[in-house]
Amino acid sequence: MTSVYLSERQRSAIKTLPKVELHLHFEGCIQPESIEALARSIDQPMIRRTQDLYSFKDLEEFLSTLDWICNLVGSEHEITTLSQSLVNYLRGQNIVCAEIIINPSHWRLSLDSLLPPILAEFARAESQFGITLGLLPSIGRHQKNADAMQLLDWCVSNSHPNLRGFSIDGSERGGSRTDQFVGAFKKAKESGLGITAHAGESSGSQGVVAALDQLGVDRLDHGVRAVEDPGLMSRLAAEGIPLNVCVSSNCHNLYPSFDQHPLPQLLAKGLICTINTDDPAMLDINLSSELVAVADAYDLSLGDLKQLQLNAVGAAFCPLDNKAQLARQIENEWSAIT
Ligand SMILES: [Zn+2]
């Protein structure tokens, strides 16, 4: 089915219109061909055939594949190359603002080798191409408070204009407990970093409550299972906490199809939602294809999609003057397509 509210002209314009994406993992943007080249360079056999590399049976297999991929990377030069590939992908999609989650626990490189090359590349891309880029270091849900404090201390000691937030991600199946990270997230907030958390995916609505009450999140990654608790949806709407929704990703891990996804209910309840891809290389999608798929599934118009983009501008952790400029750009360019 295609959206009756989206003309062919509008549909094809989406790829070239300026866009914002806030829920995107550095690790999930690495193309299989880059991984094959990395493995070949160190004589490592591929874990699966290149064309099947991103075929997973569940979230746990997905996370173990991630660890294998990240372990192939052994130098700052390779991280810089991957960062450049990411910037090229964003430019190809005309994503003018992106905030990228990276979880150092997947990587064998130290924080000092892993994060500075990415930040340097983001700063270069900002000045050269005018893209607004933020990096959000993330703690794994399985980790300990000491790990979170170590990562946060690194962020505070290595303050950088493109280091914009602090995050928690990873499988929630082991439980939605986050109380062990309360101190680290409080300190992150006090240091001026934006706070975001993966919650309300595999953990259910109680994971969202924990993220709100224990971590003090500014926004949520996923958060979609808040739909199971009407009181929680009212709270999220009243407090204006944005949900960085990834419909295709959720339909890989959580819901059987777009028809079963709760995005329409969340929007109808007045929640602030943004549209994202989560792991585009792994899911073989991109932000343009995702926006079209969402519009088609829920009969959205170009104006609706523009509003979802403006929601992302509002939820971004970049400076206020950047946000004002991004909002003007999106308003003007999206409104010009009739
Ligand atoms: Zn994610």
Short mmCIF file of C-alpha atoms and ligand atoms in Angstrom, two decimals:
data_model
loop_
_atom_site.label_atom_id
_atom_site.label_comp_id
_atom_site.label_asym_id
_atom_site.label_seq_id
_atom_site.Cartn_x
_atom_site.Cartn_y
_atom_site.Cartn_z
CA MET A 1 0.00 0.00 0.00
CA THR A 2 1.15 3.54 -0.70
CA SER A 3 0.06 6.63 1.21
CA VAL A 4 -2.85 8.37 -0.51
CA TYR A 5 -1.49 11.62 0.94
CA LEU A 6 1.95 11.40 -0.70
CA SER A 7 2.32 12.18 -4.42
CA GLU A 8 4.97 10.50 -6.59
CA ARG A 9 6.76 13.85 -6.82
CA GLN A 10 6.84 14.21 -3.05
CA ARG A 11 7.89 10.59 -2.59
CA SER A 12 10.92 11.02 -4.85
CA ALA A 13 11.82 14.38 -3.25
CA ILE A 14 12.31 12.86 0.21
CA LYS A 15 15.82 11.62 -0.55
CA THR A 16 17.06 15.08 -1.44
CA LEU A 17 15.22 17.03 1.28
CA PRO A 18 17.25 17.92 4.42
CA LYS A 19 16.74 15.42 7.23
CA VAL A 20 17.65 14.82 10.88
CA GLU A 21 18.39 11.48 12.53
CA LEU A 22 18.96 10.98 16.25
CA HIS A 23 18.92 7.21 16.78
CA LEU A 24 21.76 5.81 14.71
CA HIS A 25 24.53 3.50 15.92
CA PHE A 26 28.07 3.94 14.62
CA GLU A 27 28.41 0.16 14.73
CA GLY A 28 25.21 -0.34 12.72
CA CYS A 29 26.36 1.84 9.82
CA ILE A 30 29.31 -0.30 8.69
CA GLN A 31 28.66 -1.86 5.30
CA PRO A 32 29.40 -5.62 4.86
CA GLU A 33 31.97 -4.85 2.14
CA SER A 34 33.97 -2.68 4.60
CA ILE A 35 33.89 -5.52 7.10
CA GLU A 36 35.05 -8.04 4.52
CA ALA A 37 37.99 -5.76 3.65
CA LEU A 38 38.89 -5.36 7.33
CA ALA A 39 38.75 -9.13 7.94
CA ARG A 40 40.87 -9.82 4.87
CA SER A 41 43.50 -7.30 5.98
CA ILE A 42 44.12 -9.27 9.19
CA ASP A 43 43.54 -12.78 7.75
CA GLN A 44 40.38 -13.34 9.76
CA PRO A 45 37.76 -15.65 8.25
CA MET A 46 34.29 -14.08 7.92
CA ILE A 47 31.85 -15.15 10.62
CA ARG A 48 29.29 -15.77 7.83
CA ARG A 49 29.18 -15.20 4.08
CA THR A 50 29.37 -11.45 3.35
CA GLN A 51 25.87 -11.39 1.87
CA ASP A 52 24.50 -13.14 4.99
CA LEU A 53 26.54 -11.19 7.52
CA TYR A 54 23.54 -9.29 8.84
CA SER A 55 21.10 -12.21 8.97
CA PHE A 56 20.30 -12.64 12.66
CA LYS A 57 17.87 -14.88 14.43
CA ASP A 58 17.55 -12.66 17.53
CA LEU A 59 18.88 -9.60 19.36
CA GLU A 60 21.56 -11.59 21.16
CA GLU A 61 23.01 -12.93 17.88
CA PHE A 62 22.88 -9.40 16.54
CA LEU A 63 24.90 -8.11 19.52
CA SER A 64 27.49 -10.92 19.30
CA THR A 65 28.00 -10.18 15.58
CA LEU A 66 28.51 -6.54 16.50
CA ASP A 67 31.26 -7.52 18.93
CA TRP A 68 32.96 -9.65 16.26
CA ILE A 69 32.89 -6.77 13.74
CA CYS A 70 34.24 -4.22 16.21
CA ASN A 71 37.08 -6.57 17.19
CA LEU A 72 38.36 -6.48 13.62
CA VAL A 73 39.26 -2.81 14.03
CA GLY A 74 42.74 -2.36 15.48
CA SER A 75 43.90 1.13 14.53
CA GLU A 76 42.89 4.79 14.68
CA HIS A 77 43.34 4.95 10.90
CA GLU A 78 40.63 2.30 10.46
CA ILE A 79 38.28 4.20 12.77
CA THR A 80 38.87 7.36 10.74
CA THR A 81 38.08 5.46 7.54
CA LEU A 82 34.83 4.12 9.04
CA SER A 83 33.93 7.64 10.23
CA GLN A 84 34.47 9.01 6.73
CA SER A 85 32.23 6.27 5.31
CA LEU A 86 29.55 7.25 7.82
CA VAL A 87 29.80 10.93 6.86
CA ASN A 88 29.55 9.96 3.17
CA TYR A 89 26.43 7.94 3.92
CA LEU A 90 24.84 10.88 5.77
CA ARG A 91 25.67 13.29 2.95
CA GLY A 92 24.23 10.86 0.40
CA GLN A 93 20.96 10.94 2.33
CA ASN A 94 21.14 14.74 2.84
CA ILE A 95 21.03 14.16 6.60
CA VAL A 96 21.99 17.63 7.82
CA CYS A 97 22.00 16.76 11.52
CA ALA A 98 22.82 13.37 13.05
CA GLU A 99 23.55 12.21 16.57
CA ILE A 100 25.47 8.96 16.58
CA ILE A 101 25.54 6.45 19.43
CA ILE A 102 28.76 4.49 19.97
CA ASN A 103 29.21 1.80 22.60
CA PRO A 104 32.92 1.41 23.42
CA SER A 105 32.30 -1.91 25.19
CA HIS A 106 31.95 -3.55 21.75
CA TRP A 107 35.41 -2.37 20.65
CA ARG A 108 38.89 -3.56 21.55
CA LEU A 109 40.43 -0.12 20.99
CA SER A 110 40.89 2.03 24.10
CA LEU A 111 38.71 5.12 24.56
CA ASP A 112 41.76 7.25 23.70
CA SER A 113 42.15 5.46 20.36
CA LEU A 114 38.47 5.01 19.54
CA LEU A 115 36.69 8.30 20.25
CA PRO A 116 39.12 11.13 19.25
CA PRO A 117 39.38 10.07 15.57
CA ILE A 118 35.58 10.04 15.28
CA LEU A 119 35.25 13.43 16.96
CA ALA A 120 37.97 14.85 14.70
CA GLU A 121 36.17 13.54 11.61
CA PHE A 122 32.83 14.92 12.82
CA ALA A 123 34.39 18.36 13.43
CA ARG A 124 35.98 18.28 9.97
CA ALA A 125 32.66 17.30 8.34
CA GLU A 126 30.84 20.08 10.22
CA SER A 127 33.20 22.76 8.98
CA GLN A 128 33.62 21.33 5.46
CA PHE A 129 30.05 20.24 4.68
CA GLY A 130 27.91 22.14 7.21
CA ILE A 131 26.49 18.94 8.77
CA THR A 132 25.62 19.12 12.47
CA LEU A 133 27.10 16.01 14.08
CA GLY A 134 27.02 14.79 17.66
CA LEU A 135 28.61 11.73 19.24
CA LEU A 136 26.82 9.99 22.12
CA PRO A 137 29.07 7.50 23.95
CA SER A 138 26.96 4.71 25.38
CA ILE A 139 27.23 2.29 28.25
CA GLY A 140 26.04 -1.29 27.75
CA ARG A 141 23.13 -2.32 29.94
CA HIS A 142 25.12 -5.39 31.01
CA GLN A 143 28.01 -3.28 32.33
CA LYS A 144 28.79 -2.12 35.85
CA ASN A 145 28.59 1.33 37.40
CA ALA A 146 32.41 1.50 37.45
CA ASP A 147 32.40 1.10 33.63
CA ALA A 148 29.83 3.88 33.30
CA MET A 149 31.87 6.19 35.54
CA GLN A 150 35.04 5.44 33.57
CA LEU A 151 33.32 6.31 30.28
CA LEU A 152 31.75 9.43 31.74
CA ASP A 153 35.03 10.59 33.28
CA TRP A 154 36.64 10.23 29.85
CA CYS A 155 33.86 12.35 28.31
CA VAL A 156 34.22 15.05 30.97
CA SER A 157 38.04 15.11 30.75
CA ASN A 158 37.97 15.16 26.94
CA SER A 159 35.26 17.78 26.47
CA HIS A 160 34.67 18.35 22.75
CA PRO A 161 32.00 20.40 20.94
CA ASN A 162 30.81 17.32 19.06
CA LEU A 163 30.54 15.20 22.22
CA ARG A 164 26.91 15.94 22.98
CA GLY A 165 25.31 13.19 25.00
CA PHE A 166 25.53 10.11 27.17
CA SER A 167 23.53 6.97 26.46
CA ILE A 168 22.71 3.46 27.57
CA ASP A 169 21.90 0.68 25.13
CA GLY A 170 22.16 -3.10 24.70
CA SER A 171 19.81 -5.96 25.35
CA GLU A 172 17.10 -5.24 27.92
CA ARG A 173 16.18 -8.91 28.17
CA GLY A 174 18.34 -9.38 31.24
CA GLY A 175 16.05 -6.90 32.99
CA SER A 176 15.32 -3.21 32.89
CA ARG A 177 17.46 -2.44 35.96
CA THR A 178 19.23 0.87 35.68
CA ASP A 179 19.55 1.83 39.36
CA GLN A 180 23.25 0.93 39.30
CA PHE A 181 23.83 3.78 36.81
CA VAL A 182 21.99 6.54 38.69
CA GLY A 183 25.21 8.24 39.86
CA ALA A 184 26.86 8.20 36.45
CA PHE A 185 23.82 9.63 34.66
CA LYS A 186 23.35 12.32 37.31
CA LYS A 187 26.97 13.38 36.81
CA ALA A 188 26.54 13.26 33.01
CA LYS A 189 23.57 15.59 33.24
CA GLU A 190 25.43 17.97 35.57
CA SER A 191 28.30 18.10 33.07
CA GLY A 192 25.91 19.36 30.37
CA LEU A 193 25.58 16.19 28.30
CA GLY A 194 22.19 15.26 26.87
CA ILE A 195 20.79 12.03 28.30
CA THR A 196 19.20 9.31 26.23
CA ALA A 197 18.43 5.65 26.93
CA HIS A 198 17.34 2.58 25.03
CA ALA A 199 14.23 1.52 26.89
CA GLY A 200 10.74 0.26 26.17
CA GLU A 201 11.92 -2.11 23.46
CA SER A 202 12.55 -5.58 24.89
CA SER A 203 12.12 -4.33 28.48
CA GLY A 204 8.50 -3.18 28.25
CA SER A 205 6.99 -0.06 29.75
CA GLN A 206 8.72 -0.53 33.12
CA GLY A 207 12.04 0.09 31.34
CA VAL A 208 10.71 3.49 30.25
CA VAL A 209 9.68 4.35 33.80
CA ALA A 210 13.15 3.37 35.07
CA ALA A 211 14.81 5.52 32.39
CA LEU A 212 12.68 8.50 33.41
CA ASP A 213 12.94 8.12 37.17
CA GLN A 214 16.45 6.73 37.60
CA LEU A 215 18.39 8.16 34.66
CA GLY A 216 16.58 11.47 34.14
CA VAL A 217 16.47 11.04 30.36
CA ASP A 218 15.91 14.00 28.03
CA ARG A 219 14.66 11.60 25.36
CA LEU A 220 14.18 7.87 24.76
CA ASP A 221 15.53 5.55 22.10
CA HIS A 222 12.58 3.33 21.07
CA GLY A 223 10.29 3.78 24.09
CA VAL A 224 7.50 2.31 21.98
CA ARG A 225 6.27 -0.17 24.59
CA ALA A 226 5.06 2.80 26.62
CA VAL A 227 1.93 2.08 24.56
CA GLU A 228 1.22 -0.77 27.00
CA ASP A 229 0.67 1.72 29.83
CA PRO A 230 -1.84 4.53 29.12
CA GLY A 231 -0.76 6.45 32.24
CA LEU A 232 2.85 6.37 31.08
CA MET A 233 1.88 7.66 27.63
CA SER A 234 0.10 10.59 29.30
CA ARG A 235 3.18 11.27 31.39
CA LEU A 236 5.51 11.23 28.35
CA ALA A 237 3.18 13.60 26.50
CA ALA A 238 2.87 15.94 29.49
CA GLU A 239 6.62 16.01 30.14
CA GLY A 240 7.42 16.37 26.41
CA ILE A 241 9.90 13.49 26.36
CA PRO A 242 10.64 12.62 22.71
CA LEU A 243 10.72 9.00 21.49
CA ASN A 244 13.32 8.16 18.83
CA VAL A 245 11.27 5.51 17.05
CA CYS A 246 12.77 2.97 14.61
CA VAL A 247 9.85 1.16 12.97
CA SER A 248 11.78 -1.20 10.65
CA SER A 249 14.19 -2.13 13.43
CA ASN A 250 11.30 -2.83 15.81
CA CYS A 251 9.65 -4.96 13.13
CA HIS A 252 12.86 -7.00 13.01
CA ASN A 253 13.11 -7.57 16.74
CA LEU A 254 9.76 -6.87 18.36
CA TYR A 255 6.64 -6.63 16.18
CA PRO A 256 5.70 -8.95 13.31
CA SER A 257 4.83 -6.13 10.89
CA PHE A 258 4.32 -2.37 10.44
CA ASP A 259 0.59 -3.01 10.99
CA GLN A 260 1.32 -4.15 14.55
CA HIS A 261 3.68 -1.27 15.38
CA PRO A 262 2.25 1.28 17.84
CA LEU A 263 3.56 4.46 16.15
CA PRO A 264 0.01 5.61 15.17
CA GLN A 265 -1.23 5.19 18.77
CA LEU A 266 1.77 7.05 20.17
CA LEU A 267 1.21 9.96 17.76
CA ALA A 268 -2.53 9.99 18.46
CA LYS A 269 -1.76 10.34 22.19
CA GLY A 270 0.29 13.45 21.46
CA LEU A 271 3.73 11.96 22.07
CA ILE A 272 6.68 13.62 20.36
CA CYS A 273 8.08 10.98 17.98
CA THR A 274 11.03 11.07 15.60
CA ILE A 275 11.76 8.57 12.80
CA ASN A 276 15.11 6.79 12.70
CA THR A 277 16.87 3.76 11.24
CA ASP A 278 18.84 2.44 14.27
CA ASP A 279 21.27 0.25 12.24
CA PRO A 280 20.80 1.08 8.55
CA ALA A 281 23.61 -1.08 7.12
CA MET A 282 22.53 -4.09 9.15
CA LEU A 283 18.86 -3.66 8.23
CA ASP A 284 19.65 -2.65 4.62
CA ILE A 285 17.57 0.51 4.90
CA ASN A 286 18.22 4.26 4.94
CA LEU A 287 16.39 7.26 6.40
CA SER A 288 14.72 8.15 3.08
CA SER A 289 13.38 4.61 2.56
CA GLU A 290 12.25 4.51 6.18
CA LEU A 291 10.31 7.79 5.90
CA VAL A 292 8.55 6.56 2.75
CA ALA A 293 7.78 3.20 4.37
CA VAL A 294 6.35 4.91 7.47
CA ALA A 295 4.26 7.29 5.36
CA ASP A 296 2.89 4.38 3.30
CA ALA A 297 2.12 2.22 6.33
CA TYR A 298 0.26 4.92 8.27
CA ASP A 299 -1.09 7.14 5.46
CA LEU A 300 1.08 10.13 6.36
CA SER A 301 1.45 13.23 4.20
CA LEU A 302 4.62 15.16 3.41
CA GLY A 303 3.47 17.68 6.00
CA ASP A 304 3.29 14.91 8.61
CA LEU A 305 6.82 13.80 7.70
CA LYS A 306 8.01 17.40 7.94
CA GLN A 307 6.57 17.59 11.45
CA LEU A 308 8.42 14.39 12.41
CA GLN A 309 11.63 16.01 11.16
CA LEU A 310 10.92 19.17 13.15
CA ASN A 311 10.34 16.94 16.19
CA ALA A 312 13.86 15.61 15.69
CA VAL A 313 15.27 19.14 15.53
CA GLY A 314 13.53 19.92 18.81
CA ALA A 315 14.90 16.74 20.43
CA ALA A 316 18.49 17.20 19.20
CA PHE A 317 21.30 17.90 21.67
CA CYS A 318 23.04 20.42 19.41
CA PRO A 319 23.34 24.14 20.32
CA LEU A 320 20.18 26.27 20.16
CA ASP A 321 21.39 28.42 17.27
CA ASN A 322 21.99 25.23 15.23
CA LYS A 323 18.47 24.08 16.06
CA ALA A 324 16.92 27.37 14.96
CA GLN A 325 18.81 27.24 11.65
CA LEU A 326 17.88 23.56 11.09
CA ALA A 327 14.21 24.23 11.83
CA ARG A 328 14.17 27.10 9.30
CA GLN A 329 15.90 24.97 6.67
CA ILE A 330 13.48 22.06 7.10
CA GLU A 331 10.41 24.28 7.24
CA ASN A 332 11.42 26.13 4.06
CA GLU A 333 12.62 23.22 1.94
CA TRP A 334 9.94 20.69 2.91
CA SER A 335 7.17 23.29 2.48
CA ALA A 336 8.44 24.13 -1.03
CA ILE A 337 7.55 20.64 -2.32
CA THR A 338 3.88 20.58 -3.28
ZN ZN B 1 19.31 1.54 18.94
#
